GROMACS .gro file of C-alpha atoms in nm:
model
  305
    1MET     CA    1  -0.003  -0.003   0.007
    2GLY     CA    2   0.294   0.231  -0.006
    3ARG     CA    3   0.256   0.324   0.392
    4GLU     CA    4   0.380   0.196   0.708
    5PRO     CA    5   0.146  -0.016   0.880
    6LEU     CA    6   0.031   0.072   1.241
    7ILE     CA    7   0.004  -0.303   1.322
    8ALA     CA    8   0.239  -0.584   1.153
    9ALA     CA    9   0.185  -0.940   1.288
   10ARG     CA   10   0.389  -1.228   1.130
   11SER     CA   11   0.339  -1.596   1.201
   12LEU     CA   12   0.142  -1.479   1.518
   13THR     CA   13   0.046  -1.785   1.734
   14LYS     CA   14  -0.087  -1.805   2.067
   15ARG     CA   15  -0.124  -2.156   2.273
   16TYR     CA   16  -0.314  -2.237   2.566
   17GLY     CA   17  -0.150  -2.586   2.682
   18GLY     CA   18  -0.245  -2.811   2.389
   19LEU     CA   19  -0.492  -2.556   2.233
   20THR     CA   20  -0.354  -2.337   1.953
   21ALA     CA   21  -0.618  -2.031   1.958
   22VAL     CA   22  -0.436  -1.813   1.703
   23ASN     CA   23  -0.233  -2.040   1.451
   24GLU     CA   24   0.058  -1.849   1.251
   25VAL     CA   25  -0.161  -1.527   1.147
   26ASP     CA   26  -0.014  -1.281   0.905
   27PHE     CA   27  -0.180  -0.938   0.881
   28GLU     CA   28  -0.126  -0.556   0.879
   29VAL     CA   29  -0.342  -0.253   0.957
   30TYR     CA   30  -0.291   0.057   0.787
   31PRO     CA   31  -0.341   0.435   0.876
   32ALA     CA   32  -0.736   0.548   0.844
   33GLU     CA   33  -0.809   0.187   0.752
   34PHE     CA   34  -1.124  -0.015   0.882
   35LEU     CA   35  -0.992  -0.369   0.934
   36GLY     CA   36  -1.231  -0.663   1.023
   37PHE     CA   37  -1.192  -1.009   1.144
   38VAL     CA   38  -1.503  -1.227   1.121
   39GLY     CA   39  -1.507  -1.613   1.226
   40PRO     CA   40  -1.727  -1.855   1.425
   41ASN     CA   41  -1.691  -1.886   1.780
   42GLY     CA   42  -1.358  -2.026   1.902
   43ALA     CA   43  -1.190  -1.898   1.593
   44GLY     CA   44  -0.904  -1.676   1.792
   45LYS     CA   45  -1.049  -1.348   1.725
   46THR     CA   46  -1.057  -1.238   2.086
   47THR     CA   47  -0.737  -1.378   2.169
   48LEU     CA   48  -0.576  -1.218   1.868
   49MET     CA   49  -0.720  -0.853   1.995
   50LYS     CA   50  -0.577  -0.937   2.345
   51MET     CA   51  -0.232  -0.981   2.221
   52ILE     CA   52  -0.270  -0.653   2.038
   53TYR     CA   53  -0.371  -0.463   2.342
   54GLY     CA   54  -0.125  -0.630   2.581
   55LEU     CA   55  -0.369  -0.845   2.755
   56VAL     CA   56  -0.210  -1.193   2.637
   57GLU     CA   57   0.143  -1.239   2.536
   58PRO     CA   58   0.223  -1.419   2.192
   59SER     CA   59   0.365  -1.758   2.215
   60GLU     CA   60   0.538  -1.737   1.876
   61GLY     CA   61   0.573  -1.490   1.608
   62ALA     CA   62   0.626  -1.130   1.583
   63LEU     CA   63   0.362  -0.876   1.662
   64HIS     CA   64   0.466  -0.497   1.607
   65VAL     CA   65   0.194  -0.202   1.688
   66PHE     CA   66   0.300   0.140   1.622
   67GLY     CA   67   0.665   0.009   1.523
   68GLU     CA   68   0.690  -0.150   1.894
   69GLU     CA   69   0.745  -0.516   1.959
   70VAL     CA   70   0.439  -0.594   2.193
   71ARG     CA   71   0.620  -0.782   2.422
   72GLU     CA   72   0.889  -0.477   2.500
   73GLY     CA   73   0.686  -0.176   2.433
   74ALA     CA   74   0.331  -0.254   2.609
   75ARG     CA   75   0.317   0.055   2.809
   76ALA     CA   76   0.377   0.282   2.489
   77ILE     CA   77   0.141   0.112   2.275
   78LYS     CA   78  -0.144   0.131   2.547
   79ALA     CA   79  -0.089   0.497   2.549
   80ARG     CA   80  -0.196   0.549   2.183
   81LEU     CA   81  -0.480   0.278   2.187
   82GLY     CA   82  -0.846   0.275   2.236
   83VAL     CA   83  -0.991  -0.044   2.341
   84VAL     CA   84  -1.350  -0.138   2.354
   85ALA     CA   85  -1.364  -0.510   2.480
   86GLN     CA   86  -1.655  -0.766   2.495
   87ASP     CA   87  -1.705  -0.688   2.864
   88ASP     CA   88  -1.725  -0.312   2.882
   89ASN     CA   89  -1.608  -0.311   3.245
   90LEU     CA   90  -1.763   0.008   3.358
   91ASP     CA   91  -1.819   0.073   3.720
   92PRO     CA   92  -2.185   0.020   3.763
   93ASP     CA   93  -2.219   0.221   4.084
   94LEU     CA   94  -2.052   0.549   3.947
   95THR     CA   95  -2.204   0.811   3.718
   96VAL     CA   96  -2.148   0.823   3.354
   97TRP     CA   97  -1.914   1.126   3.395
   98ASP     CA   98  -1.719   1.016   3.706
   99ASN     CA   99  -1.641   0.646   3.496
  100LEU     CA  100  -1.467   0.904   3.222
  101MET     CA  101  -1.308   1.104   3.474
  102ILE     CA  102  -1.139   0.813   3.686
  103TYR     CA  103  -1.047   0.646   3.342
  104ALA     CA  104  -0.840   0.938   3.208
  105ARG     CA  105  -0.634   0.929   3.522
  106TYR     CA  106  -0.491   0.596   3.371
  107PHE     CA  107  -0.323   0.780   3.084
  108GLY     CA  108  -0.235   1.096   3.336
  109ILE     CA  109  -0.504   1.317   3.210
  110ASP     CA  110  -0.640   1.521   3.496
  111GLY     CA  111  -1.028   1.608   3.523
  112ALA     CA  112  -1.001   1.976   3.381
  113GLY     CA  113  -0.771   1.874   3.105
  114VAL     CA  114  -1.019   1.598   2.991
  115ALA     CA  115  -1.346   1.754   3.058
  116PRO     CA  116  -1.409   1.960   2.729
  117ARG     CA  117  -1.335   1.621   2.541
  118ALA     CA  118  -1.559   1.410   2.749
  119ARG     CA  119  -1.843   1.664   2.704
  120GLU     CA  120  -1.758   1.664   2.293
  121LEU     CA  121  -1.769   1.266   2.273
  122LEU     CA  122  -2.072   1.208   2.501
  123ASP     CA  123  -2.273   1.484   2.273
  124PHE     CA  124  -2.118   1.285   1.980
  125MET     CA  125  -2.262   0.947   2.117
  126GLU     CA  126  -2.624   1.122   2.211
  127LEU     CA  127  -2.530   1.065   2.574
  128THR     CA  128  -2.513   1.418   2.726
  129ALA     CA  129  -2.871   1.363   2.890
  130ARG     CA  130  -2.743   1.081   3.082
  131ARG     CA  131  -2.393   1.222   3.201
  132ASP     CA  132  -2.506   1.226   3.569
  133LYS     CA  133  -2.672   0.887   3.575
  134GLU     CA  134  -2.534   0.581   3.737
  135VAL     CA  135  -2.407   0.331   3.483
  136ASN     CA  136  -2.620   0.067   3.644
  137THR     CA  137  -2.950   0.273   3.510
  138LEU     CA  138  -2.838   0.269   3.148
  139SER     CA  139  -2.949   0.050   2.880
  140GLY     CA  140  -2.719  -0.201   2.686
  141GLY     CA  141  -2.685   0.036   2.408
  142MET     CA  142  -2.605   0.328   2.619
  143ARG     CA  143  -2.351   0.108   2.810
  144ARG     CA  144  -2.171   0.052   2.464
  145ARG     CA  145  -2.189   0.359   2.343
  146LEU     CA  146  -2.008   0.497   2.697
  147ALA     CA  147  -1.743   0.223   2.631
  148ILE     CA  148  -1.669   0.388   2.310
  149VAL     CA  149  -1.666   0.716   2.457
  150ARG     CA  150  -1.424   0.580   2.701
  151ALA     CA  151  -1.214   0.427   2.457
  152LEU     CA  152  -1.185   0.759   2.272
  153LEU     CA  153  -1.080   1.010   2.576
  154ASN     CA  154  -0.703   0.962   2.532
  155GLN     CA  155  -0.733   1.079   2.156
  156PRO     CA  156  -0.618   0.722   2.044
  157GLU     CA  157  -0.466   0.677   1.672
  158LEU     CA  158  -0.613   0.306   1.646
  159VAL     CA  159  -0.928   0.176   1.836
  160ILE     CA  160  -0.982  -0.183   1.872
  161LEU     CA  161  -1.344  -0.309   1.875
  162ASP     CA  162  -1.401  -0.631   2.022
  163GLU     CA  163  -1.804  -0.727   1.924
  164PRO     CA  164  -1.887  -0.378   1.976
  165THR     CA  165  -2.277  -0.400   1.886
  166THR     CA  166  -2.345  -0.756   1.998
  167GLY     CA  167  -2.708  -0.759   2.163
  168LEU     CA  168  -2.805  -0.413   2.068
  169ASP     CA  169  -3.112  -0.322   1.855
  170PRO     CA  170  -3.097  -0.216   1.484
  171GLN     CA  171  -3.126   0.153   1.588
  172VAL     CA  172  -2.826   0.156   1.808
  173ARG     CA  173  -2.632  -0.044   1.590
  174HIS     CA  174  -2.693   0.180   1.290
  175LEU     CA  175  -2.610   0.483   1.521
  176ILE     CA  176  -2.284   0.347   1.617
  177TRP     CA  177  -2.203   0.257   1.309
  178ASP     CA  178  -2.237   0.600   1.160
  179ARG     CA  179  -2.018   0.737   1.437
  180LEU     CA  180  -1.734   0.503   1.381
  181LEU     CA  181  -1.747   0.596   1.009
  182SER     CA  182  -1.737   0.961   1.113
  183LEU     CA  183  -1.425   0.896   1.310
  184LYS     CA  184  -1.264   0.679   1.043
  185GLU     CA  185  -1.335   1.009   0.828
  186ARG     CA  186  -1.129   1.204   1.064
  187GLY     CA  187  -0.794   0.970   1.037
  188ILE     CA  188  -0.865   0.735   1.333
  189THR     CA  189  -0.780   0.373   1.236
  190PHE     CA  190  -1.019   0.091   1.363
  191LEU     CA  191  -0.976  -0.291   1.405
  192ILE     CA  192  -1.317  -0.486   1.454
  193THR     CA  193  -1.399  -0.833   1.537
  194THR     CA  194  -1.782  -0.910   1.481
  195HIS     CA  195  -2.035  -1.179   1.439
  196TYR     CA  196  -2.260  -0.930   1.258
  197MET     CA  197  -2.174  -0.993   0.870
  198GLU     CA  198  -2.395  -0.682   0.780
  199GLU     CA  199  -2.165  -0.497   1.001
  200ALA     CA  200  -1.878  -0.606   0.879
  201GLU     CA  201  -1.985  -0.551   0.508
  202SER     CA  202  -2.093  -0.187   0.611
  203LEU     CA  203  -1.763  -0.080   0.799
  204CYS     CA  204  -1.477  -0.255   0.678
  205ASP     CA  205  -1.221  -0.161   0.377
  206ARG     CA  206  -1.073  -0.523   0.386
  207LEU     CA  207  -1.191  -0.826   0.614
  208HIS     CA  208  -0.992  -1.147   0.700
  209ILE     CA  209  -1.200  -1.454   0.765
  210MET     CA  210  -1.086  -1.687   1.058
  211ASP     CA  211  -1.158  -2.033   1.128
  212GLU     CA  212  -0.977  -2.250   1.388
  213GLY     CA  213  -0.699  -2.000   1.475
  214ARG     CA  214  -0.603  -1.924   1.092
  215VAL     CA  215  -0.673  -1.679   0.879
  216ILE     CA  216  -0.853  -1.860   0.577
  217VAL     CA  217  -0.913  -1.569   0.323
  218SER     CA  218  -0.867  -1.206   0.295
  219GLY     CA  219  -0.989  -0.917   0.085
  220THR     CA  220  -1.246  -0.633   0.033
  221PRO     CA  221  -1.599  -0.723   0.095
  222ARG     CA  222  -1.675  -0.686  -0.269
  223GLU     CA  223  -1.369  -0.918  -0.352
  224LEU     CA  224  -1.476  -1.206  -0.128
  225ILE     CA  225  -1.806  -1.177  -0.248
  226SER     CA  226  -1.692  -1.211  -0.630
  227ARG     CA  227  -1.442  -1.466  -0.555
  228HIS     CA  228  -1.618  -1.717  -0.343
  229VAL     CA  229  -1.988  -1.713  -0.433
  230GLY     CA  230  -2.081  -1.479  -0.714
  231GLU     CA  231  -2.255  -1.154  -0.726
  232TYR     CA  232  -2.614  -1.287  -0.680
  233ALA     CA  233  -2.805  -1.546  -0.495
  234LEU     CA  234  -3.141  -1.735  -0.498
  235GLU     CA  235  -3.284  -1.870  -0.208
  236LEU     CA  236  -3.544  -2.112  -0.181
  237LEU     CA  237  -3.726  -2.421  -0.009
  238ALA     CA  238  -3.602  -2.754  -0.175
  239ALA     CA  239  -3.629  -3.104  -0.067
  240PRO     CA  240  -3.308  -3.317  -0.189
  241THR     CA  241  -3.495  -3.453  -0.500
  242MET     CA  242  -3.549  -3.092  -0.633
  243GLU     CA  243  -3.197  -3.016  -0.562
  244GLN     CA  244  -3.080  -3.325  -0.771
  245GLU     CA  245  -3.273  -3.177  -1.060
  246ILE     CA  246  -3.150  -2.824  -1.031
  247ALA     CA  247  -2.804  -2.979  -1.029
  248ARG     CA  248  -2.863  -3.191  -1.325
  249ARG     CA  249  -3.037  -2.885  -1.562
  250TRP     CA  250  -2.794  -2.605  -1.430
  251PRO     CA  251  -2.481  -2.783  -1.293
  252GLU     CA  252  -2.299  -2.438  -1.365
  253LEU     CA  253  -2.439  -2.294  -1.039
  254GLU     CA  254  -2.278  -2.299  -0.706
  255ARG     CA  255  -2.504  -2.423  -0.448
  256GLN     CA  256  -2.539  -2.460  -0.055
  257ARG     CA  257  -2.776  -2.652   0.141
  258SER     CA  258  -2.890  -2.523   0.511
  259GLY     CA  259  -3.155  -2.773   0.618
  260GLN     CA  260  -3.452  -2.751   0.406
  261ARG     CA  261  -3.297  -2.406   0.243
  262LEU     CA  262  -3.128  -2.415  -0.075
  263TYR     CA  263  -2.883  -2.132  -0.174
  264LEU     CA  264  -2.785  -2.086  -0.539
  265TYR     CA  265  -2.505  -1.835  -0.666
  266ALA     CA  266  -2.437  -1.691  -0.977
  267GLU     CA  267  -2.245  -1.403  -1.116
  268ASP     CA  268  -2.566  -1.197  -1.272
  269ARG     CA  269  -2.923  -1.206  -1.222
  270GLU     CA  270  -2.981  -1.326  -1.574
  271THR     CA  271  -2.849  -1.657  -1.490
  272LEU     CA  272  -3.095  -1.714  -1.212
  273LEU     CA  273  -3.400  -1.576  -1.338
  274PRO     CA  274  -3.505  -1.898  -1.580
  275LEU     CA  275  -3.499  -2.095  -1.239
  276VAL     CA  276  -3.712  -1.831  -1.062
  277GLU     CA  277  -3.948  -1.845  -1.334
  278GLU     CA  278  -3.995  -2.218  -1.314
  279LEU     CA  279  -4.049  -2.199  -0.944
  280THR     CA  280  -4.340  -1.966  -0.975
  281GLY     CA  281  -4.562  -2.027  -0.675
  282ARG     CA  282  -4.279  -2.155  -0.462
  283GLU     CA  283  -4.113  -1.944  -0.198
  284THR     CA  284  -3.797  -1.799  -0.362
  285ARG     CA  285  -3.569  -1.483  -0.290
  286LEU     CA  286  -3.324  -1.360  -0.559
  287ARG     CA  287  -3.088  -1.084  -0.388
  288PRO     CA  288  -2.744  -0.955  -0.394
  289ALA     CA  289  -2.493  -1.195  -0.262
  290SER     CA  290  -2.351  -1.090   0.051
  291VAL     CA  291  -2.025  -1.139   0.314
  292GLU     CA  292  -2.269  -1.373   0.509
  293ASP     CA  293  -2.268  -1.606   0.218
  294VAL     CA  294  -1.916  -1.613   0.184
  295PHE     CA  295  -1.868  -1.693   0.548
  296LEU     CA  296  -2.128  -1.978   0.570
  297LYS     CA  297  -1.962  -2.111   0.265
  298LEU     CA  298  -1.628  -2.132   0.389
  299THR     CA  299  -1.685  -2.210   0.768
  300GLY     CA  300  -2.005  -2.409   0.749
  301ARG     CA  301  -2.378  -2.358   0.853
  302GLU     CA  302  -2.390  -2.597   1.149
  303ILE     CA  303  -2.392  -2.424   1.495
  304ARG     CA  304  -2.068  -2.385   1.703
  305GLU     CA  305  -2.066  -2.308   2.089
   0.00000   0.00000   0.00000
């Protein structure tokens, strides 16, 4: 890309006894980029994030953040990072404002120095009206927005978001997306893990799909869709006998099955339209293909817990 990366990982590995949580992962994060990691539960995403912000030490490989090796420069790295972990660890008995002021002290910023920025960020995240409320009175969406405000207090160059909108309603999720993209336009770099494929597709410049500790594919959302499934998808309810007939008559179509539902993929709508016309009266849905289609094709449709 012609720029120095803010993060560079080479053969990055983390083992817990006999379990390899992250297995020889390579990646870079560049300034003002929104980079995403998606994968099933247990794919290694959160462990990867924890190595970047210094909570977990790598077992093998190299990991540099802001040019510092994480094993040697953890303090300097943390001063330039913002972190929104899966668990927000806000103090529930303190007010919104007091949570921010206490957190600021960790970065050596006193209350007077941080107050204008805290007010600005609370307004930015639509939390000003809750400033003097105890955290335990906030909704889940408010707590997540407050966690993001807190992560921005020290004016970080890079913000790590570990599943930032899990469990939130669509309105709050879209508000957070809008605010994050606005911050990216100001030059902040983001690294995100998420289970929401729509979130990954909406926010990320590039994506890494992980499975069993490895990065299995990488690219922009559009590149991944085009490369692995094609531009359009047709969903329908189909018994195995119908699938066999479709495979016989349209062998060129990529297909996947999930229970009673069959997914067919093609590079253009016109390829799928004859099949739609033949299935008049049957439940079908012709739509643009998505990152979720890629994810399910590459990692499987079975539930992992």
